[in-house]
Coordinates of C-alpha atoms and ligand atoms in Angstrom, one line a residue:
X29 CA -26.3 5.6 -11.2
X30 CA -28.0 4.5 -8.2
X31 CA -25.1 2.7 -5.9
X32 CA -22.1 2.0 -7.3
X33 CA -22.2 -2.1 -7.3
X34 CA -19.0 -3.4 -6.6
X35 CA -17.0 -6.7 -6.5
X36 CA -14.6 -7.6 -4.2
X37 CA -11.6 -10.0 -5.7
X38 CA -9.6 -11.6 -2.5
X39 CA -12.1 -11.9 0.7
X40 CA -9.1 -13.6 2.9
X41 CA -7.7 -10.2 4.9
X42 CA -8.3 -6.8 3.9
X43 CA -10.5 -8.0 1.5
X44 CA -13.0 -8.9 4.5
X45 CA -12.5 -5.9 6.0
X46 CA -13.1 -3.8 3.0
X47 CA -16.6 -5.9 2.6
X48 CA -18.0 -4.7 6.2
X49 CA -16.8 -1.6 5.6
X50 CA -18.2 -0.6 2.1
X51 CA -21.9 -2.7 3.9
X52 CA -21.5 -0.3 6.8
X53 CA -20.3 2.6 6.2
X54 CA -20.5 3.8 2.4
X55 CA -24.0 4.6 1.5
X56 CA -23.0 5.4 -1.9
X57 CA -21.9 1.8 -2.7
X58 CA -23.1 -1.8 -2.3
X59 CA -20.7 -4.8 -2.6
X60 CA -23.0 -7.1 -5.1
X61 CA -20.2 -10.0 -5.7
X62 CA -17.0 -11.6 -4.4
X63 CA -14.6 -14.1 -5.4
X64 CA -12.7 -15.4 -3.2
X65 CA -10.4 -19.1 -3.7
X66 CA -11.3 -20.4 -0.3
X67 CA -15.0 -22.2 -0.6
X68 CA -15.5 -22.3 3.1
X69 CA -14.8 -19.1 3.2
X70 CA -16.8 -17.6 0.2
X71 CA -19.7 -19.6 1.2
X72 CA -20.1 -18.3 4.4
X73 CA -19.5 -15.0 3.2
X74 CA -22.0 -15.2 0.5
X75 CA -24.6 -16.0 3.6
X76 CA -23.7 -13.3 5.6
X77 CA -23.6 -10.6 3.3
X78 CA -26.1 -11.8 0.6
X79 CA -23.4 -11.4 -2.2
X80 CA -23.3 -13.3 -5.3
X81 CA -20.0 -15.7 -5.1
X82 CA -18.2 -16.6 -8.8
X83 CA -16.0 -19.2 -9.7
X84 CA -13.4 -16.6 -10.8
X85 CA -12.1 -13.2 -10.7
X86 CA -12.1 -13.3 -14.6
X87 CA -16.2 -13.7 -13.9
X88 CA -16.8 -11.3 -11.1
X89 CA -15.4 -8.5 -13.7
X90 CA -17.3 -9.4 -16.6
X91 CA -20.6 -9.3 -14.4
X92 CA -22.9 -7.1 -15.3
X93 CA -24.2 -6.6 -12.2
X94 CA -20.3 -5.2 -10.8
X95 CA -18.9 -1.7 -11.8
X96 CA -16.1 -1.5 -10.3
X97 CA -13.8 -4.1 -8.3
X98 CA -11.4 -4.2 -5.6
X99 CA -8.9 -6.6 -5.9
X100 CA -7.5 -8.2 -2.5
X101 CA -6.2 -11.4 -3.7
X102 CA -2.7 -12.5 -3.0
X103 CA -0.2 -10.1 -5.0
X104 CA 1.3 -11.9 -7.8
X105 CA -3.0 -12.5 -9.0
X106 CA -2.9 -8.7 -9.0
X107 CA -1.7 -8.2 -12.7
X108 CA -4.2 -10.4 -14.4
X109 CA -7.0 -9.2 -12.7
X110 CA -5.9 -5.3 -13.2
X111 CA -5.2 -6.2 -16.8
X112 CA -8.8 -7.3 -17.3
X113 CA -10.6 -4.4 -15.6
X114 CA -8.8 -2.1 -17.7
X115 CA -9.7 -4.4 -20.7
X116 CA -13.3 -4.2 -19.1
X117 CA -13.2 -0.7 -19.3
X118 CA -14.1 -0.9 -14.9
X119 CA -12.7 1.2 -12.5
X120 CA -9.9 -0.7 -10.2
X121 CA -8.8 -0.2 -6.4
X122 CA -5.8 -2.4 -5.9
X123 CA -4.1 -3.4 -3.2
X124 CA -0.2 -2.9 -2.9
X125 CA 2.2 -3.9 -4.1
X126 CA 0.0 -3.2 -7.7
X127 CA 2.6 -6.0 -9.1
X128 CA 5.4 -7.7 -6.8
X129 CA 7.3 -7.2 -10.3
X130 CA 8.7 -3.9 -12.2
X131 CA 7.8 -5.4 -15.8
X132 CA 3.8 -6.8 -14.5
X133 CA 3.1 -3.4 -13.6
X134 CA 4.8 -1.5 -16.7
X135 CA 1.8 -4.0 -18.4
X136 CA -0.3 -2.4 -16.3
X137 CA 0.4 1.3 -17.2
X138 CA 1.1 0.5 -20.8
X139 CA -2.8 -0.9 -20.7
X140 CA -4.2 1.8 -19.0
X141 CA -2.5 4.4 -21.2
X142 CA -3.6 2.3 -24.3
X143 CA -7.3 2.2 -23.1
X144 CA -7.0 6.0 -23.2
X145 CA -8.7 6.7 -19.4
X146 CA -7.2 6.3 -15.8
X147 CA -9.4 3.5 -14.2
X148 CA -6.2 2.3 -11.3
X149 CA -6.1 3.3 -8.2
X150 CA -3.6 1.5 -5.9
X151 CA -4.3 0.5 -2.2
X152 CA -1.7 3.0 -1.0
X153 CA -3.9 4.2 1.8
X154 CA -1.5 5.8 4.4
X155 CA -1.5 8.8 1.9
X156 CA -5.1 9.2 3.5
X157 CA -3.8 8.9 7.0
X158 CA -4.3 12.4 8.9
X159 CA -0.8 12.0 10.6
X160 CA 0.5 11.6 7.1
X161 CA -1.4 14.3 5.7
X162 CA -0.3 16.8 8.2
X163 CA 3.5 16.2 8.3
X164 CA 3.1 16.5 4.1
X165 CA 1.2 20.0 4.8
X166 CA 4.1 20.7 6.9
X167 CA 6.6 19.6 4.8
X168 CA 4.9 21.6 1.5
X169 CA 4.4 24.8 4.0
X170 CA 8.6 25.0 4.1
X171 CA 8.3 26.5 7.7
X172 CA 11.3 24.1 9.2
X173 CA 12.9 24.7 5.4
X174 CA 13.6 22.1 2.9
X175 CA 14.0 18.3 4.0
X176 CA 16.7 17.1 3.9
X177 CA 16.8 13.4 5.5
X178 CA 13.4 11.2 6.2
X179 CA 13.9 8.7 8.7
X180 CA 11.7 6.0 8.6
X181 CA 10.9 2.7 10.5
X182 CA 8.2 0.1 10.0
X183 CA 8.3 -2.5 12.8
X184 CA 5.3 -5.1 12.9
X185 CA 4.9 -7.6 16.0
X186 CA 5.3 -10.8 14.0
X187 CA 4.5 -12.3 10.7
X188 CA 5.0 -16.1 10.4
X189 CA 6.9 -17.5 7.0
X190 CA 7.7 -14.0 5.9
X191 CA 11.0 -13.9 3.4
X192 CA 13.7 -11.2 2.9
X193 CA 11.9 -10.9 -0.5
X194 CA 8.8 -10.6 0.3
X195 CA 9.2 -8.1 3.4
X196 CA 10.8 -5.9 0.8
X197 CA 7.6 -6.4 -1.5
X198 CA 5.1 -6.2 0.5
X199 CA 5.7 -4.1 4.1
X200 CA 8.5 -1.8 2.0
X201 CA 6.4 -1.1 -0.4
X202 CA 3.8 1.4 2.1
X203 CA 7.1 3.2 3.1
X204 CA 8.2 3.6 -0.8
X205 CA 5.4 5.3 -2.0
X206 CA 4.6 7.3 1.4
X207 CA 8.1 8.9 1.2
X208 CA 8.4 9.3 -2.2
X209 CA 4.4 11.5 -1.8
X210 CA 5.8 13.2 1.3
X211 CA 8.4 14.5 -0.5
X212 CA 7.2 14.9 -4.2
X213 CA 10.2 13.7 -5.4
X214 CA 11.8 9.9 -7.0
X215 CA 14.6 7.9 -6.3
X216 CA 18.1 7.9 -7.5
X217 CA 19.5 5.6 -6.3
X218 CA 18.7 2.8 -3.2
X219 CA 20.8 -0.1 -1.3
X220 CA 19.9 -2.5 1.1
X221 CA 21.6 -3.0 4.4
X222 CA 21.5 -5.9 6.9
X223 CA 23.5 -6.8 9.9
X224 CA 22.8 -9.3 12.8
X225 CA 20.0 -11.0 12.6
X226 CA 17.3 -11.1 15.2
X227 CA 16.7 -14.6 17.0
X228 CA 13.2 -14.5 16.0
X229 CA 14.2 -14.4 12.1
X230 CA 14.9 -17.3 9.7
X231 CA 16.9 -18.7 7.4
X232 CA 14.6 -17.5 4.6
X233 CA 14.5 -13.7 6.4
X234 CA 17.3 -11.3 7.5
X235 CA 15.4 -8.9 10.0
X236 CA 15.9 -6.3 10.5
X237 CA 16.5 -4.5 7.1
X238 CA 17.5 -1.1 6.5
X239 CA 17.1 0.3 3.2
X240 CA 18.9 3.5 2.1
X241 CA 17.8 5.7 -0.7
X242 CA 18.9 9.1 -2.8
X243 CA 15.9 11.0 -4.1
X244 CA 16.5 12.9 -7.5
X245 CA 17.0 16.2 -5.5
X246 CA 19.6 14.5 -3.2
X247 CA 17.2 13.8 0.0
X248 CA 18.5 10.9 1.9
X249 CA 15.8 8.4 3.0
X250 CA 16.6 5.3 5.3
X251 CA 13.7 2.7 6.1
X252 CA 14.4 0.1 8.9
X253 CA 11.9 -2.8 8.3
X254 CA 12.3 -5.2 11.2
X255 CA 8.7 -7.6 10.4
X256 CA 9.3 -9.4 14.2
X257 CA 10.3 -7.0 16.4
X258 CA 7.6 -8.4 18.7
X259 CA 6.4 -5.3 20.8
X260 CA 3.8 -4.0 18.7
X261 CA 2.4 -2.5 14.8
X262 CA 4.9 0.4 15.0
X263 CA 5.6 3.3 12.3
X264 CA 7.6 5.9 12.6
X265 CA 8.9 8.8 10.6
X266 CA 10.8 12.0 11.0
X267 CA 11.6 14.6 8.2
X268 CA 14.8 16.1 9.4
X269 CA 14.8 19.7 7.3
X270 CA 17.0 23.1 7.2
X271 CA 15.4 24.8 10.6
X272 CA 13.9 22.0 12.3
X273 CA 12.2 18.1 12.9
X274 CA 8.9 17.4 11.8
X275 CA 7.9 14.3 13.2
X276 CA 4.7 11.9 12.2
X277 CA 2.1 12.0 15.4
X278 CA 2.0 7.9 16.9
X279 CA -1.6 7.4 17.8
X280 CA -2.4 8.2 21.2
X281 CA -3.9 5.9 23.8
X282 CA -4.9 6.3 27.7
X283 CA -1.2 6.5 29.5
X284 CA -2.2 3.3 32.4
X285 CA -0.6 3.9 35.8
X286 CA -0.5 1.0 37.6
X287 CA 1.7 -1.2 39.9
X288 CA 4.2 0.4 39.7
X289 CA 4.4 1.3 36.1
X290 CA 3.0 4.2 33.5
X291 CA 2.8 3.1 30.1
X292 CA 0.2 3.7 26.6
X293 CA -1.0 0.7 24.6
X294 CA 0.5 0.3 21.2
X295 CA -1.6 -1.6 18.5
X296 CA -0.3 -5.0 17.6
X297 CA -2.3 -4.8 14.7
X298 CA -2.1 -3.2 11.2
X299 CA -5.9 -2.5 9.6
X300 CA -6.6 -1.4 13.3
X301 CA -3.3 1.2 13.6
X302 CA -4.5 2.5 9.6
X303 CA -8.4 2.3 10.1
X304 CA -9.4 5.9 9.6
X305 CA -7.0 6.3 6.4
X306 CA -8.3 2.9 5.1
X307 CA -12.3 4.4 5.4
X308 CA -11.1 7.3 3.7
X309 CA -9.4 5.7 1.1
X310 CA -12.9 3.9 0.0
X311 CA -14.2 6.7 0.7
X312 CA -12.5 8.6 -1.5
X313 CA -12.5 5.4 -4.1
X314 CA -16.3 5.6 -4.6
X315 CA -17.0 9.5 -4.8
X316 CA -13.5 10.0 -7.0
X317 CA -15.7 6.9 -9.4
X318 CA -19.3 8.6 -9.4
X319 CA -17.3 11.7 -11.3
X320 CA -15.4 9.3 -13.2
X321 CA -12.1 10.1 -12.2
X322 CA -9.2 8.3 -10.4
X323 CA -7.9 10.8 -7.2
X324 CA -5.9 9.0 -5.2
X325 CA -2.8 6.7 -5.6
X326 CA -2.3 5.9 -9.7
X327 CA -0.5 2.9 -11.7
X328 CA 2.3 5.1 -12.4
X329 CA 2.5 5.6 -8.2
X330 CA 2.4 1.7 -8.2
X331 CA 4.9 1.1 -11.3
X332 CA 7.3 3.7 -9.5
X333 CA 7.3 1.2 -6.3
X334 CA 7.9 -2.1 -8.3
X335 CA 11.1 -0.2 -10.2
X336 CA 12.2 0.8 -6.9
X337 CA 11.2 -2.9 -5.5
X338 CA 13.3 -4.5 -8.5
X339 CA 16.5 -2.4 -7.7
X340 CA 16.4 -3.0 -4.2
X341 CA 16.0 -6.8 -4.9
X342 CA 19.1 -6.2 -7.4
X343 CA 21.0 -4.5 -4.4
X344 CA 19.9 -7.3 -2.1
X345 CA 21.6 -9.8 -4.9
X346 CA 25.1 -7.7 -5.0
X347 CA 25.2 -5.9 -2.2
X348 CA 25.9 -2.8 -3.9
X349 CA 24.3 0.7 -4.3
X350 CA 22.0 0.0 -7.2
X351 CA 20.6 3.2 -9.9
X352 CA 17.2 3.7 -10.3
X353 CA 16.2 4.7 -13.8
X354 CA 12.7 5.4 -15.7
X355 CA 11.1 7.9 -13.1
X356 CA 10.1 10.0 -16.2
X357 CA 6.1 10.7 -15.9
X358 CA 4.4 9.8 -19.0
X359 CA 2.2 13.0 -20.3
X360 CA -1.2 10.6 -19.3
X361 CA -0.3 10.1 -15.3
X362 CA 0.9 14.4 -15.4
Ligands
ISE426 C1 0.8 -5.9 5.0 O1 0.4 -6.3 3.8 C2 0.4 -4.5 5.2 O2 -0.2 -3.8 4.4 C3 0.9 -3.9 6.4 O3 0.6 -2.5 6.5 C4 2.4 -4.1 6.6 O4 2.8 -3.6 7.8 C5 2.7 -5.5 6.6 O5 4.1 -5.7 6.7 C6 2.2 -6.1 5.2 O6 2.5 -7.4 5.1

């Protein structure tokens, strides 16, 4: 193969940024096509970047000038589209959630297992973050012993006509999987927890959120999710274990004295705060594809979040502690 052609479903957010990136900075890889459901939008892209825009995702895959897509579309498109790559027999990157629900992306493993070869990889990328990757080697290395708490928060500045629902879906969903990697290890059992609201939520959104979870081997794991806290793009996470804290490293910036005042700048913005980890992740995407293989996050990762999404939801609807169940790894995903 010369370059891996891709196609690039979704050109809104990431989507864009995934374009520029995979232009500038993958030699191995050209982006050939896009679909994307806003004209203006995929007409000035197809200008810019000499792409070939379809009509549909359902066309972009069965082009044969595309081997392999990246889907960026809003989430509850993901399912169909993943569904026909697999049918297409293309390799996949998509971005989380892989379904917003538990039963769209049990389709999607059921597929995928039917068609006999992994072709998913979900758009978990913080698991190529080097912050991440170094508190999991710490973690794995058992120098502070076994962990026994994670303590997580995931704080962004503001996001307009955001739901209790969807903040749950969507920004939960990173923390999900990230925990349940750093700790290799599923959940038991998960609740969700709310209190006053902030002023700057709505009647649609209680913010902040905490969610609490029990892993299989009894770790506790609580994830604040406030989606207006206003400050800044902030995550945080500490592993509290047997002889000692292991906390993720917060991206440094120049410490500004001035006027009376010392104080670092903290990103207001997500792609920029996960930049490196989302190069590596296409990266990674396009060398794992040129030896045929699927490396990074899979559909089982992505199934694993939407079960845990669907019994926090549950909680969210009771208000009680809610079981997880079906965290058994089919022989395929081993
Ligand atoms: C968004 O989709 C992301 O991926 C961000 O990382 C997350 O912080 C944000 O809450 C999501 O909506």
């Amino acid at each position: 193969m010369e370059r891996l052609r891709i196609g690039i479903i979704g050109c809104g957010a990431i989507g864009k940024d995934h374009l520029s990136r995979i232009r500038n900075e993958i030699p191995g890889a050209v982006v050939t096509s896009i679909y994307e459901i806003n004209s203006k939008v995929s007409k000035s892209l197809e200008q810019e970047y000499s792409v070939q825009a379809f009509h549909s995702g359902e066309e972009l895959i069965d082009s044969n000038n595309v081997d392999a897509v990246v889907i960026a579309s809003s989430d509850e498109t993901h399912e169909k589209y993943v569904l026909k790559c697999i049918e297409a027999g293309k390799h996949v990157l998509c971005e989380k959630p892989l379904t917003p629900t538990r039963d769209g992306s049990r389709k999607i493993i059921d597929a995928e297992i039917a068609g006999g070869k992994k072709l998913v990889q979900v758009g978990f990328m913080r698991r190529y973050d080097e912050g991440y990757k170094s508190l999991k080697r710490q973690i794995d290395s058992n120098y502070c012993g076994a962990p026994l708490m994670l303590h997580c928060s995931h704080r962004n500045k503001s996001i307009p006509g955001f739901t209790t629902k969807i903040a749950i879906q969507s920004s939960a969903s990173h923390e999900l999987d990230i925990c349940r990697w750093l700790l290799n290890d599923n959940y038991k059992t998960c609740e969700v927890k709310f209190g006053k609201n902030s002023r700057h939520s709505s009647e649609f959104l209680h913010d902040p959120l905490l969610l609490v979870l029990e892993t299989a081997k009894g770790i506790l794991v609580d994830i604040e999710i406030f989606v207006n806290c206003q400050y800044g793009y902030d995550i945080n996470c500490e592993a509290v274990c047997e002889d000692g804290v292991l906390k993720l490293p917060v991206p440094s910036s120049v410490m500004v004295k001035h006027a009376g005042s010392a104080a670092g700048i903290i990103s207001c913005d997500w792609k920029e705060r996960f930049l490196q980890a989302y190069r590596d992740e296409i990266r990674g995407w396009v060398s794992s594809i040129i030896s045929d293989q699927v490396n990074g996050p899979t559909a089982w990762d992505g199934y694993m979040v939407a079960v845990t999404t669907e019994a926090l939801l549950k909680s969210l609807e009771t208000g009680k502690k809610n079981l997880i169940s079906d965290f058994e790894i089919p022989e395929f995903y081993r």
